[in-house]
Amino acid sequence: MLSSPLESDVSDTRLLIGKRKMSSQGSPLSCAEDIDAHTRKRPRNLKQAHFSTPMKRTVCSECQMSYMQHMKSDRQLHDKYHRRAIEGIELGPTNSLLCNLIERHQLKSGVDGKIVEVNSESSKEISVAEEFLDIVNNILSAPQDNRDWSSDPNRGKVFMFVIRNKAVGICSTERIKEGKWMVYDTGELVPKQKIPLAIGISRIYVSHKYRRMGIGLRLLFAVQQHSIYGLTLTKYQIGWSQPSEFGGKLALSFNGVKHKSGKMLIPIYEER
């Protein structure tokens, strides 16, 4: 019996579908995915590469400047900065700071020096003082200091010790009203006690080359005499902001007091 054209087409279609199913289920090479799976290579174990580099920075133990030793420009920059930090800042013979003389001194070594006061109306003098203080903060790892003195001498002053046209010591101050006693050995504050103070030592520093010559004490004596016009301060009207190891020893010798417990105290204040 002959089938109709429609039945023949349906039968052929069913046969074709069946063949495709068998082909997809039974043959491993029936599709592109299977071929790719057999031909794809397994990835190798990957390892992270580590490159050695000469870009390591060096920190100078004396001036605390960070620089790259292998770079000539960095070495030259460090050498210049290092000289200023260790030997002082060259002022030059015509610098106006040299005209602001308030005291002359001859040091134990026989070297002549003088103390000058920074004029808050001179941008050049302020620039020199700020450069010196930036070096001091870097060496002491100290935060930015209060620089009210640069706009109003009634709020603070800056004194420098000069030897042969070179600023080798600096002391910046601010006007304050009160402070507290600090135990020198432990850094602890004496509780429930406030002391009247007039001047705070914000920063005081003497270049390494000129230490142990009495420059720090002479700067403090200048603070006593020249901070407030017509008034000589007592040692105990002067407080300390955050004395470093060097500043702590200087504070102890200048206005440290012995408590009845036997502990040594120094007057400090909180810097604004």
GROMACS .gro file of C-alpha atoms in nm, residues 21-270:
model
  250
   21LYS     CA    1   1.969   1.187   1.888
   22MET     CA    2   2.175   0.872   1.848
   23SER     CA    3   2.460   1.068   1.699
   24SER     CA    4   2.466   1.318   1.989
   25GLN     CA    5   2.448   1.044   2.253
   26GLY     CA    6   2.672   0.781   2.110
   27SER     CA    7   2.954   0.952   1.919
   28PRO     CA    8   3.230   1.132   2.111
   29LEU     CA    9   3.307   1.347   1.811
   30SER     CA   10   2.947   1.453   1.746
   31CYS     CA   11   2.986   1.820   1.850
   32ALA     CA   12   3.240   2.099   1.860
   33GLU     CA   13   3.244   2.093   2.241
   34ASP     CA   14   3.362   1.732   2.247
   35ILE     CA   15   3.630   1.798   1.989
   36ASP     CA   16   3.750   2.102   2.183
   37ALA     CA   17   3.751   1.910   2.509
   38HIS     CA   18   3.982   1.646   2.361
   39THR     CA   19   4.216   1.890   2.191
   40ARG     CA   20   4.240   2.152   2.475
   41LYS     CA   21   4.568   2.135   2.674
   42ARG     CA   22   4.568   2.141   3.051
   43PRO     CA   23   4.698   2.471   3.199
   44ARG     CA   24   5.041   2.458   3.359
   45ASN     CA   25   5.090   2.553   3.724
   46LEU     CA   26   5.156   2.928   3.725
   47LYS     CA   27   5.387   3.103   3.971
   48GLN     CA   28   5.395   3.476   4.054
   49ALA     CA   29   5.713   3.645   3.942
   50HIS     CA   30   5.902   3.860   4.194
   51PHE     CA   31   6.135   4.128   4.058
   52SER     CA   32   6.422   4.264   4.262
   53THR     CA   33   6.446   4.641   4.239
   54PRO     CA   34   6.712   4.893   4.346
   55MET     CA   35   6.444   5.156   4.429
   56LYS     CA   36   6.480   5.111   4.805
   57ARG     CA   37   6.490   5.438   4.999
   58THR     CA   38   6.750   5.516   5.264
   59VAL     CA   39   6.672   5.719   5.576
   60CYS     CA   40   6.964   5.921   5.716
   61SER     CA   41   7.005   5.848   6.087
   62GLU     CA   42   7.114   6.207   6.161
   63CYS     CA   43   6.893   6.434   5.950
   64GLN     CA   44   6.610   6.179   5.898
   65MET     CA   45   6.580   6.260   5.528
   66SER     CA   46   6.457   5.976   5.304
   67TYR     CA   47   6.635   5.948   4.968
   68MET     CA   48   6.753   5.701   4.699
   69GLN     CA   49   7.127   5.637   4.715
   70HIS     CA   50   7.154   5.517   4.354
   71MET     CA   51   7.016   5.846   4.218
   72LYS     CA   52   7.272   6.124   4.188
   73SER     CA   53   7.011   6.400   4.213
   74ASP     CA   54   6.872   6.248   4.533
   75ARG     CA   55   7.220   6.217   4.687
   76GLN     CA   56   7.297   6.579   4.605
   77LEU     CA   57   6.966   6.693   4.752
   78HIS     CA   58   7.034   6.494   5.069
   79ASP     CA   59   7.388   6.633   5.101
   80LYS     CA   60   7.255   6.989   5.086
   81TYR     CA   61   6.977   6.919   5.335
   82HIS     CA   62   7.213   6.726   5.563
   83ARG     CA   63   7.460   7.015   5.585
   84ARG     CA   64   7.181   7.252   5.688
   85ALA     CA   65   7.046   7.011   5.947
   86ILE     CA   66   7.383   6.928   6.101
   87GLU     CA   67   7.580   7.252   6.053
   88GLY     CA   68   7.306   7.519   6.039
   89ILE     CA   69   7.153   7.740   5.769
   90GLU     CA   70   7.375   7.981   5.580
   91LEU     CA   71   7.230   8.333   5.600
   92GLY     CA   72   7.468   8.525   5.380
   93PRO     CA   73   7.638   8.852   5.479
   94THR     CA   74   7.349   9.075   5.364
   95ASN     CA   75   7.061   8.888   5.531
   96SER     CA   76   6.846   9.131   5.731
   97LEU     CA   77   6.830   8.882   6.020
   98LEU     CA   78   7.188   8.976   6.105
   99CYS     CA   79   7.069   9.329   6.187
  100ASN     CA   80   6.822   9.212   6.451
  101LEU     CA   81   7.086   9.165   6.718
  102ILE     CA   82   6.961   9.144   7.077
  103GLU     CA   83   7.258   8.973   7.251
  104ARG     CA   84   7.623   8.890   7.192
  105HIS     CA   85   7.792   8.586   7.344
  106GLN     CA   86   8.133   8.424   7.353
  107LEU     CA   87   8.103   8.049   7.390
  108LYS     CA   88   8.327   7.827   7.601
  109SER     CA   89   8.514   7.723   7.288
  110GLY     CA   90   8.606   8.087   7.227
  111VAL     CA   91   8.369   8.117   6.930
  112ASP     CA   92   8.174   8.441   6.906
  113GLY     CA   93   7.800   8.419   6.853
  114LYS     CA   94   7.493   8.635   6.870
  115ILE     CA   95   7.121   8.598   6.924
  116VAL     CA   96   6.883   8.761   6.675
  117GLU     CA   97   6.506   8.797   6.677
  118VAL     CA   98   6.298   8.722   6.366
  119ASN     CA   99   6.103   9.024   6.242
  120SER     CA  100   5.742   8.918   6.180
  121GLU     CA  101   5.708   9.195   5.921
  122SER     CA  102   5.987   9.054   5.703
  123SER     CA  103   5.877   8.775   5.468
  124LYS     CA  104   6.241   8.679   5.402
  125GLU     CA  105   6.319   8.639   5.771
  126ILE     CA  106   6.000   8.441   5.827
  127SER     CA  107   6.096   8.216   5.535
  128VAL     CA  108   6.436   8.138   5.690
  129ALA     CA  109   6.279   8.063   6.029
  130GLU     CA  110   6.013   7.840   5.876
  131GLU     CA  111   6.274   7.649   5.677
  132PHE     CA  112   6.476   7.590   5.993
  133LEU     CA  113   6.165   7.480   6.185
  134ASP     CA  114   6.067   7.241   5.907
  135ILE     CA  115   6.408   7.076   5.940
  136VAL     CA  116   6.365   7.059   6.317
  137ASN     CA  117   6.021   6.896   6.287
  138ASN     CA  118   6.157   6.641   6.042
  139ILE     CA  119   6.453   6.548   6.262
  140LEU     CA  120   6.237   6.526   6.576
  141SER     CA  121   5.950   6.351   6.392
  142ALA     CA  122   5.730   6.626   6.535
  143PRO     CA  123   5.401   6.755   6.390
  144GLN     CA  124   5.355   7.100   6.242
  145ASP     CA  125   5.422   7.363   6.507
  146ASN     CA  126   5.218   7.671   6.594
  147ARG     CA  127   5.338   7.967   6.387
  148ASP     CA  128   5.128   8.251   6.521
  149TRP     CA  129   5.455   8.438   6.572
  150SER     CA  130   5.476   8.493   6.195
  151SER     CA  131   5.172   8.724   6.200
  152ASP     CA  132   5.176   8.879   6.547
  153PRO     CA  133   5.480   8.919   6.779
  154ASN     CA  134   5.244   8.945   7.075
  155ARG     CA  135   5.144   8.582   7.018
  156GLY     CA  136   5.496   8.443   7.005
  157LYS     CA  137   5.853   8.501   6.886
  158VAL     CA  138   6.145   8.324   6.723
  159PHE     CA  139   6.506   8.362   6.838
  160MET     CA  140   6.809   8.230   6.650
  161PHE     CA  141   7.168   8.177   6.754
  162VAL     CA  142   7.407   8.282   6.477
  163ILE     CA  143   7.775   8.193   6.434
  164ARG     CA  144   7.968   8.331   6.135
  165ASN     CA  145   7.654   8.424   5.939
  166LYS     CA  146   7.505   8.080   5.995
  167ALA     CA  147   7.193   8.008   6.203
  168VAL     CA  148   7.289   7.713   6.424
  169GLY     CA  149   7.016   7.727   6.691
  170ILE     CA  150   6.650   7.823   6.701
  171CYS     CA  151   6.379   7.869   6.963
  172SER     CA  152   6.016   7.943   6.877
  173THR     CA  153   5.765   8.046   7.145
  174GLU     CA  154   5.397   8.118   7.194
  175ARG     CA  155   5.199   8.309   7.454
  176ILE     CA  156   5.010   8.084   7.694
  177LYS     CA  157   4.828   8.113   8.027
  178GLU     CA  158   4.862   7.781   8.206
  179GLY     CA  159   5.013   7.436   8.203
  180LYS     CA  160   5.076   7.125   8.410
  181TRP     CA  161   5.360   6.943   8.581
  182MET     CA  162   5.499   6.635   8.408
  183VAL     CA  163   5.703   6.362   8.574
  184TYR     CA  164   6.027   6.365   8.379
  185ASP     CA  165   6.106   5.992   8.408
  186THR     CA  166   5.765   5.856   8.312
  187GLY     CA  167   5.600   6.135   8.111
  188GLU     CA  168   5.292   6.116   8.337
  189LEU     CA  169   5.102   6.432   8.425
  190VAL     CA  170   5.046   6.532   8.788
  191PRO     CA  171   4.665   6.510   8.825
  192LYS     CA  172   4.440   6.794   8.937
  193GLN     CA  173   4.711   7.058   8.924
  194LYS     CA  174   4.737   7.359   8.695
  195ILE     CA  175   5.021   7.607   8.702
  196PRO     CA  176   5.026   7.967   8.567
  197LEU     CA  177   5.261   8.009   8.270
  198ALA     CA  178   5.334   8.304   8.041
  199ILE     CA  179   5.547   8.165   7.757
  200GLY     CA  180   5.559   7.823   7.596
  201ILE     CA  181   5.863   7.678   7.421
  202SER     CA  182   5.716   7.538   7.102
  203ARG     CA  183   6.045   7.422   6.946
  204ILE     CA  184   6.408   7.454   7.050
  205TYR     CA  185   6.693   7.301   6.857
  206VAL     CA  186   7.070   7.332   6.821
  207SER     CA  187   7.252   7.191   6.518
  208HIS     CA  188   7.454   6.876   6.596
  209LYS     CA  189   7.789   7.038   6.523
  210TYR     CA  190   7.732   7.312   6.784
  211ARG     CA  191   7.588   7.117   7.074
  212ARG     CA  192   7.738   7.107   7.425
  213MET     CA  193   7.838   7.474   7.394
  214GLY     CA  194   7.557   7.619   7.606
  215ILE     CA  195   7.362   7.756   7.309
  216GLY     CA  196   7.030   7.607   7.421
  217LEU     CA  197   7.049   7.771   7.764
  218ARG     CA  198   7.147   8.105   7.613
  219LEU     CA  199   6.841   8.094   7.388
  220LEU     CA  200   6.624   8.027   7.694
  221PHE     CA  201   6.779   8.321   7.880
  222ALA     CA  202   6.692   8.536   7.575
  223VAL     CA  203   6.332   8.412   7.599
  224GLN     CA  204   6.325   8.527   7.962
  225GLN     CA  205   6.454   8.873   7.877
  226HIS     CA  206   6.293   8.953   7.542
  227SER     CA  207   5.958   8.775   7.518
  228ILE     CA  208   5.745   9.044   7.686
  229TYR     CA  209   5.853   9.407   7.662
  230GLY     CA  210   5.967   9.553   7.993
  231LEU     CA  211   5.930   9.223   8.180
  232THR     CA  212   6.186   8.960   8.278
  233LEU     CA  213   6.022   8.621   8.318
  234THR     CA  214   6.113   8.373   8.587
  235LYS     CA  215   6.209   8.022   8.481
  236TYR     CA  216   5.886   7.888   8.622
  237GLN     CA  217   5.673   8.107   8.396
  238ILE     CA  218   5.803   7.911   8.097
  239GLY     CA  219   5.659   7.575   7.986
  240TRP     CA  220   5.747   7.312   7.727
  241SER     CA  221   5.536   7.182   7.444
  242GLN     CA  222   5.662   6.830   7.372
  243PRO     CA  223   6.026   6.801   7.475
  244SER     CA  224   6.237   6.547   7.286
  245GLU     CA  225   6.521   6.359   7.455
  246PHE     CA  226   6.751   6.657   7.404
  247GLY     CA  227   6.477   6.909   7.492
  248GLY     CA  228   6.381   6.710   7.803
  249LYS     CA  229   6.734   6.723   7.940
  250LEU     CA  230   6.750   7.094   7.864
  251ALA     CA  231   6.415   7.152   8.037
  252LEU     CA  232   6.531   6.956   8.340
  253SER     CA  233   6.846   7.166   8.376
  254PHE     CA  234   6.661   7.494   8.312
  255ASN     CA  235   6.347   7.477   8.525
  256GLY     CA  236   6.300   7.125   8.654
  257VAL     CA  237   6.184   7.094   9.017
  258LYS     CA  238   6.215   6.808   9.263
  259HIS     CA  239   5.889   6.675   9.405
  260LYS     CA  240   5.864   6.556   9.766
  261SER     CA  241   5.844   6.203   9.627
  262GLY     CA  242   6.193   6.248   9.486
  263LYS     CA  243   6.070   6.260   9.125
  264MET     CA  244   6.178   6.544   8.896
  265LEU     CA  245   5.902   6.754   8.736
  266ILE     CA  246   5.904   6.990   8.439
  267PRO     CA  247   5.631   7.241   8.343
  268ILE     CA  248   5.455   7.159   8.016
  269TYR     CA  249   5.157   7.292   7.820
  270GLU     CA  250   4.934   7.175   7.535
   0.00000   0.00000   0.00000
